[in-house]
XYZ file of C-alpha atoms in Angstrom:
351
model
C 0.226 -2.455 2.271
C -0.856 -2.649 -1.637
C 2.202 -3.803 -2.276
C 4.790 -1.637 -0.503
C 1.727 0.991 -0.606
C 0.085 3.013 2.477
C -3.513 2.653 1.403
C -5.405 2.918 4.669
C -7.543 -0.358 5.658
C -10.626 1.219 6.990
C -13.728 -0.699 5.568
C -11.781 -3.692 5.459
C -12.659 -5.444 8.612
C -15.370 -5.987 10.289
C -15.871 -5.421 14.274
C -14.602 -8.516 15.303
C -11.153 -7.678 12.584
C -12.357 -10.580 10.340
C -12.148 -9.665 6.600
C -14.813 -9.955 4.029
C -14.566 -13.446 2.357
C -13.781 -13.652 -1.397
C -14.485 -16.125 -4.083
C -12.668 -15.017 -6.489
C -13.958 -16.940 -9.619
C -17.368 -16.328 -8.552
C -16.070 -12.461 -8.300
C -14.519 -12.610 -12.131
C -17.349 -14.335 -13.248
C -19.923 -11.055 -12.018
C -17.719 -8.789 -13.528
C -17.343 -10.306 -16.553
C -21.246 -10.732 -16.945
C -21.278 -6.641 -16.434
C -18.108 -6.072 -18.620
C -20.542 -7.977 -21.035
C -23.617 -6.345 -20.628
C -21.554 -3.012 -20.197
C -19.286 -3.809 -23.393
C -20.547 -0.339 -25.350
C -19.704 1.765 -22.598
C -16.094 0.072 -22.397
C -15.165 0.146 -25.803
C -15.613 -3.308 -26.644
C -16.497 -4.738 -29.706
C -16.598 -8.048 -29.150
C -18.461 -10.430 -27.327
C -16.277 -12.679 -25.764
C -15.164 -10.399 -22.856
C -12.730 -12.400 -20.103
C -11.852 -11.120 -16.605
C -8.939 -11.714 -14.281
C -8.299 -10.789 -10.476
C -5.194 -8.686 -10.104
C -3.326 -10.014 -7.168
C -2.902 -7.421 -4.830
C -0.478 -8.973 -2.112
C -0.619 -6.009 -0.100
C -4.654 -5.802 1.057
C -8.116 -6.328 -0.322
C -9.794 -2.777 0.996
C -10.151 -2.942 -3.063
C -10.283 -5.190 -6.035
C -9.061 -4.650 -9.048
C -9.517 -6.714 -12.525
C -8.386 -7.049 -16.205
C -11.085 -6.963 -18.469
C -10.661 -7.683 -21.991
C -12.197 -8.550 -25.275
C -8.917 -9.878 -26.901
C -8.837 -6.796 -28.857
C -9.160 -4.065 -26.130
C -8.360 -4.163 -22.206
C -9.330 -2.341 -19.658
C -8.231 -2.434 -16.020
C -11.113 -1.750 -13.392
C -10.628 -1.066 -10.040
C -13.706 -1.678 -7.267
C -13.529 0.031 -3.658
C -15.758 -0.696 -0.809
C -17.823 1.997 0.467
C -15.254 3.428 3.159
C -12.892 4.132 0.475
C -15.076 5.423 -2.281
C -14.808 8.750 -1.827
C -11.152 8.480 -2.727
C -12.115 7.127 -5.677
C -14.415 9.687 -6.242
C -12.024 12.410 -5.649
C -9.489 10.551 -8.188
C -12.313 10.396 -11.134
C -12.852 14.575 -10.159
C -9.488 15.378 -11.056
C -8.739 12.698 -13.716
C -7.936 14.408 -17.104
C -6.127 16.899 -14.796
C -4.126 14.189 -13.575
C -3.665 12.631 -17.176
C -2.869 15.293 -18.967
C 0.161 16.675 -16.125
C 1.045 13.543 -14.682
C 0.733 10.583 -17.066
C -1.886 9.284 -14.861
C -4.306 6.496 -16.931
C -7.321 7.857 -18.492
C -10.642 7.263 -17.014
C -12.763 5.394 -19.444
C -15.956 5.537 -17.259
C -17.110 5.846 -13.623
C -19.108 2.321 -12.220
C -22.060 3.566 -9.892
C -23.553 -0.147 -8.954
C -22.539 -2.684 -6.689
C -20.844 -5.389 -9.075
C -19.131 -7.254 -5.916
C -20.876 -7.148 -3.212
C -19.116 -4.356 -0.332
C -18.118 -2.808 -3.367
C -19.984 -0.193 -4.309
C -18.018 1.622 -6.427
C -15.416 1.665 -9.360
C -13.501 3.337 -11.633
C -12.479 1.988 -15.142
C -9.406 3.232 -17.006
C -6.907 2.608 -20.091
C -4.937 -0.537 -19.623
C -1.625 0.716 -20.040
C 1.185 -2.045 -21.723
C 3.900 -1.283 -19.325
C 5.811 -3.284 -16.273
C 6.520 -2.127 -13.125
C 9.176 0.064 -12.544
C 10.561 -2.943 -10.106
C 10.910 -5.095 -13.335
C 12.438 -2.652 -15.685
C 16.230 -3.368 -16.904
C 17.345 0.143 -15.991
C 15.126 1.808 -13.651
C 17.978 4.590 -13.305
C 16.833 6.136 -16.553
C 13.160 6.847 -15.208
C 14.616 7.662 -11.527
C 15.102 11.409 -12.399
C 12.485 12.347 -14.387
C 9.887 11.187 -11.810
C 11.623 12.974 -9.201
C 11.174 16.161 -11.397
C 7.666 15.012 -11.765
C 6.751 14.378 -8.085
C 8.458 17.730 -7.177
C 5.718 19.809 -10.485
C 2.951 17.940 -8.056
C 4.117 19.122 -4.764
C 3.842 22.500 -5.457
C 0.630 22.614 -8.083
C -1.493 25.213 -7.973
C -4.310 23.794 -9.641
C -5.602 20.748 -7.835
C -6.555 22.101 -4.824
C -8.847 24.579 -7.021
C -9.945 21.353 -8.187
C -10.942 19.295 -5.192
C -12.531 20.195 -1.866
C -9.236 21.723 0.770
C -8.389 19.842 3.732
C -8.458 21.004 7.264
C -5.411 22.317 7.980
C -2.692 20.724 9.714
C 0.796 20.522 10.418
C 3.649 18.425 8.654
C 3.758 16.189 12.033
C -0.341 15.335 11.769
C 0.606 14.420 7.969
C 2.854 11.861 9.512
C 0.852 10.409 11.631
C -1.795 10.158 9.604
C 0.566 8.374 6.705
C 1.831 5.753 9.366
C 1.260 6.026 13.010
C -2.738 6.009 12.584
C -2.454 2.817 10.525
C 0.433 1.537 12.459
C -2.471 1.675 15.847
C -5.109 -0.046 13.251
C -3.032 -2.679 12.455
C -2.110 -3.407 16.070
C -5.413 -3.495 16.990
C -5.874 -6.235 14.321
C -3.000 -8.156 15.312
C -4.255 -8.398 18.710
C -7.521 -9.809 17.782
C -6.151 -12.375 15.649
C -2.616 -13.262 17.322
C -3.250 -17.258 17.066
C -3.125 -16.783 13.488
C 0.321 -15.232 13.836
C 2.827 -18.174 15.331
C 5.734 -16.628 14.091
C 4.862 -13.316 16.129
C 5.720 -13.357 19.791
C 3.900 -11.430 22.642
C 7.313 -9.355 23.225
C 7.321 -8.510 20.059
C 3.974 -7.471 19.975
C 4.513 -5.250 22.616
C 7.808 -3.748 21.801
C 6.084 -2.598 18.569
C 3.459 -0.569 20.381
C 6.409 1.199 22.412
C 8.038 1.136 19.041
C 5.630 2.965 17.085
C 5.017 5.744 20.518
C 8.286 6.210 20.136
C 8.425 7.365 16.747
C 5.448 9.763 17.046
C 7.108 11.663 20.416
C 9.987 12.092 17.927
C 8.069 13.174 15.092
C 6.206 15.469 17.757
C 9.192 17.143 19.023
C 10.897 18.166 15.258
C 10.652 21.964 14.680
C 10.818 20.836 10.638
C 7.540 18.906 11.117
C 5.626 21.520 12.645
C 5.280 23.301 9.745
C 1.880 23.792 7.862
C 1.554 20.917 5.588
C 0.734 22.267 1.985
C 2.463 19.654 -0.539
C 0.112 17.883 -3.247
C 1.041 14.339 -2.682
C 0.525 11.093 -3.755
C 0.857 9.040 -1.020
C 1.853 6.185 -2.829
C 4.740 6.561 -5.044
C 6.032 2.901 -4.918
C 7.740 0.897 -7.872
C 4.906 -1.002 -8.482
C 2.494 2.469 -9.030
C 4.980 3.539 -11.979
C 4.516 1.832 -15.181
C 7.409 2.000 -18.049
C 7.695 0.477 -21.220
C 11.233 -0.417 -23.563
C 11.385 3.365 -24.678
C 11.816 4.807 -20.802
C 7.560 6.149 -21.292
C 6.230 6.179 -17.667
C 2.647 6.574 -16.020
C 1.978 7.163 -12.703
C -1.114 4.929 -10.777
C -3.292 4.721 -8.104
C -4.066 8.275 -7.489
C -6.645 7.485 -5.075
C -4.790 8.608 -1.473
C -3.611 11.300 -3.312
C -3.983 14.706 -0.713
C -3.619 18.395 -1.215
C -2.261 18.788 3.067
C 0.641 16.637 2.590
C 4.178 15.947 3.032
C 6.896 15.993 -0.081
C 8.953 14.184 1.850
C 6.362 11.305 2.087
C 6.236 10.743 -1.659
C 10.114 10.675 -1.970
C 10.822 8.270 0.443
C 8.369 5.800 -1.064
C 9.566 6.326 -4.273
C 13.238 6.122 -2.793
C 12.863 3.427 -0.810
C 14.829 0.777 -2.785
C 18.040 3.204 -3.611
C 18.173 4.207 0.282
C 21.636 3.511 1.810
C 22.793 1.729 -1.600
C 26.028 3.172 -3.182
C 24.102 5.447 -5.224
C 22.062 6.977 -2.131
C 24.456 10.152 -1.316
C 23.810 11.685 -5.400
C 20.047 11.455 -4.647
C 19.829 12.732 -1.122
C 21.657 15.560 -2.749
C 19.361 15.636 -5.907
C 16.451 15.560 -3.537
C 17.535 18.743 -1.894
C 18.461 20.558 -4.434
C 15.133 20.144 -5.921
C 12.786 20.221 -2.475
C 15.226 21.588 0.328
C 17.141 20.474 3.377
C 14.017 20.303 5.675
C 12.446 18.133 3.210
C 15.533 16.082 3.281
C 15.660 15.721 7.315
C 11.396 14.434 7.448
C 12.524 12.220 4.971
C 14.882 10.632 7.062
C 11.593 9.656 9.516
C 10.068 8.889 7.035
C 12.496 5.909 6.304
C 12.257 5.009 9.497
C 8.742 4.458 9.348
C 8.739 3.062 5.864
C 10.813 -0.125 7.704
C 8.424 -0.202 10.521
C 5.759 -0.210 8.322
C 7.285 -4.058 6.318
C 7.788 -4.758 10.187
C 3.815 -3.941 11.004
C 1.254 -4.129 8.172
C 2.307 -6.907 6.536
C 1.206 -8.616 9.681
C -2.395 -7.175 9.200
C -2.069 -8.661 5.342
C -1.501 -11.822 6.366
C -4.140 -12.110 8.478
C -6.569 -10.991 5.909
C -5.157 -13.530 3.271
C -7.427 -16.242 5.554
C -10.559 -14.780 3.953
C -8.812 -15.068 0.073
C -8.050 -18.704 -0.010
C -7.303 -18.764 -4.044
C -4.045 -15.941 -2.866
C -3.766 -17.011 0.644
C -0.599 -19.353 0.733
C 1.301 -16.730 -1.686
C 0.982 -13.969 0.275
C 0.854 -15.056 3.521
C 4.207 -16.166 2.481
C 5.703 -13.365 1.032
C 4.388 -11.225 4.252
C 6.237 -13.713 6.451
C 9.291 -12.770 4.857
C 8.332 -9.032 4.835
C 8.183 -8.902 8.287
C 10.833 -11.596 9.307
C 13.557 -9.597 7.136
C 12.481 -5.897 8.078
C 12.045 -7.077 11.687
C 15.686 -8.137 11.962
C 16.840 -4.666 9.776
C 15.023 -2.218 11.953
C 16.841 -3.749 14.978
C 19.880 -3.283 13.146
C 19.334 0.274 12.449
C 17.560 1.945 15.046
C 17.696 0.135 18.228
């Protein structure tokens, strides 16, 4: 994941499920030289212009950097060529997006192969926030996103905006959002089990029956079968939601956002850290007040998956962290623990 996101990793393997190798400080060192030569267009007005890898423990499908001149910052984000178009699609509908959801401004669009793979980029605002993950009193924020989310489910502009989707049901949304990705990231974790010492062939196979499972379930719901017509993000975590000291929020990473989607998707991300806390019962109810029972019952599947998913793709991560050695210890470690603790948890709960 990017984080605890569902970004989909197409474009970040190869055939053989090796990722692209990164130097890092040769990679901050190219974009700063463009930042430089690009320093007009960005709004700098200096010429000392730094740049600094974001960590992304969750993947490397893209990159994203600080730039800065010590006066202005920017944050740039670089996608390989499988995921441009989602990109694209995000810089279509981006003063839409800024101006109704507190989504960063675009500052400009980056049509040239700074990394190589990467053949496109967006730049935007820097915003001085922290993630909702760090802030003192997340409650405070809790609602109003909610209330946010639930204006983007049901717009009636973006899809005026961007190209439709082929149809499809609320169960294809699913599987798309998990059980698709779940199957990539198996396939990876085959290729590469020697990497994985901590992963046992049982297990392995228990989470292809596992994830079957779960889509016969899905299947089989008359709530999923339902055309899907929510606006969603796809990737409403805590670490996508910026606030500062004053309760301001922006929302980020817009770039899975889809106009065939499930609401229910989007609130269980967001929801994920308040599910079966003490607090859990006032926003189940909140939740379908504002988006309805059925949305309510997906969401419980949704859960479900969300677990499976820290059981699964974290596994993919940490294989990938061979090819980043400057971030490899760090998050191979931290997707260890993912895994180790969801593993045990989704045992617990549902078998």
């Amino acid at each position: 994941m990017k984080g605890e996101n569902l970004t989909k990793r197409t474009g970040s393997l190869n055939k053989k499920g090796q990722a692209m190798r990164m130097d890092l400080l040769l990679a901050e060192k190219r974009v700063m030289e463009w930042a430089t030569a690009c320093s007009d267009e960005l709004g700098f007005r200096r010429s000392s212009i730094e740049a600094a890898y974001i960590w992304n423990p969750g993947g490397f499908v893209n990159q994203s950097y600080r730039i800065s001149d010590s006066e202005t910052v920017r944050h740039v984000k670089f996608a390989q060529a499988a995921k441009a178009p989602f990109l694209k699609q995000w810089a279509a509908i981006s003063e839409y997006l800024t101006e109704h959801y507190q989504a960063p401004s675009l500052v400009l669009e980056v049509n040239q192969e700074i990394l190589p793979g990467y053949p496109y980029g967006l730049v935007f605002e820097f915003i001085e926030g922290k993630p909702l993950s760090l802030a003192a009193n997340p409650q405070s924020v809790i609602q109003n996103v909610l209330e946010k989310l639930n204006q983007l489910h049901t717009d009636k502009e973006i899809p005026k905006l961007i190209a439709t989707e082929q149809a499809c049901s609320y169960s294809d949304a699913f599987t798309e959002a998990y059980i698709t990705r779940f199957e990539e990231d198996l396939d990876i974790i085959r290729s590469e089990k020697h990497q994985l010492n901590f992963v046992t062939d049982k297990s392995l196979a228990w989470f292809s029956t596992e994830v079957d499972a779960l889509r016969e379930k899905v299947s089989q719901m008359p709530s999923f079968q339902k055309q899907a017509t929510d606006i969603v993000h796809n990737d409403i975590n805590w670490q996508n939601i910026l606030v500062n000291d004053r309760d301001d929020f922006w929302l980020i990473d817009w770039d899975d956002l889809t106009v065939n989607g499930d609401a229910a998707m989007d609130y269980s991300v967001f929801l994920w850290p308040l599910y079966q806390t003490k607090d859990w019962a006032f926003w189940k109810e909140y939740v379908s007040q504002l988006a309805g029972q059925e949305v309510v019952e997906r969401m419980e599947f949704y859960f479900r998956a969300k677990l499976l998913d820290d059981v699964i793709d974290v596994l993919a991560d940490y294989i990938e962290a061979e090819n980043v050695p400057e971030v490899k210890e760090k998050t191979q470690k931290r997707a260890m623990e993912i895994h180790l603790h969801a593993y045990a948890e989704y045992m617990k709960r549902y078998v």
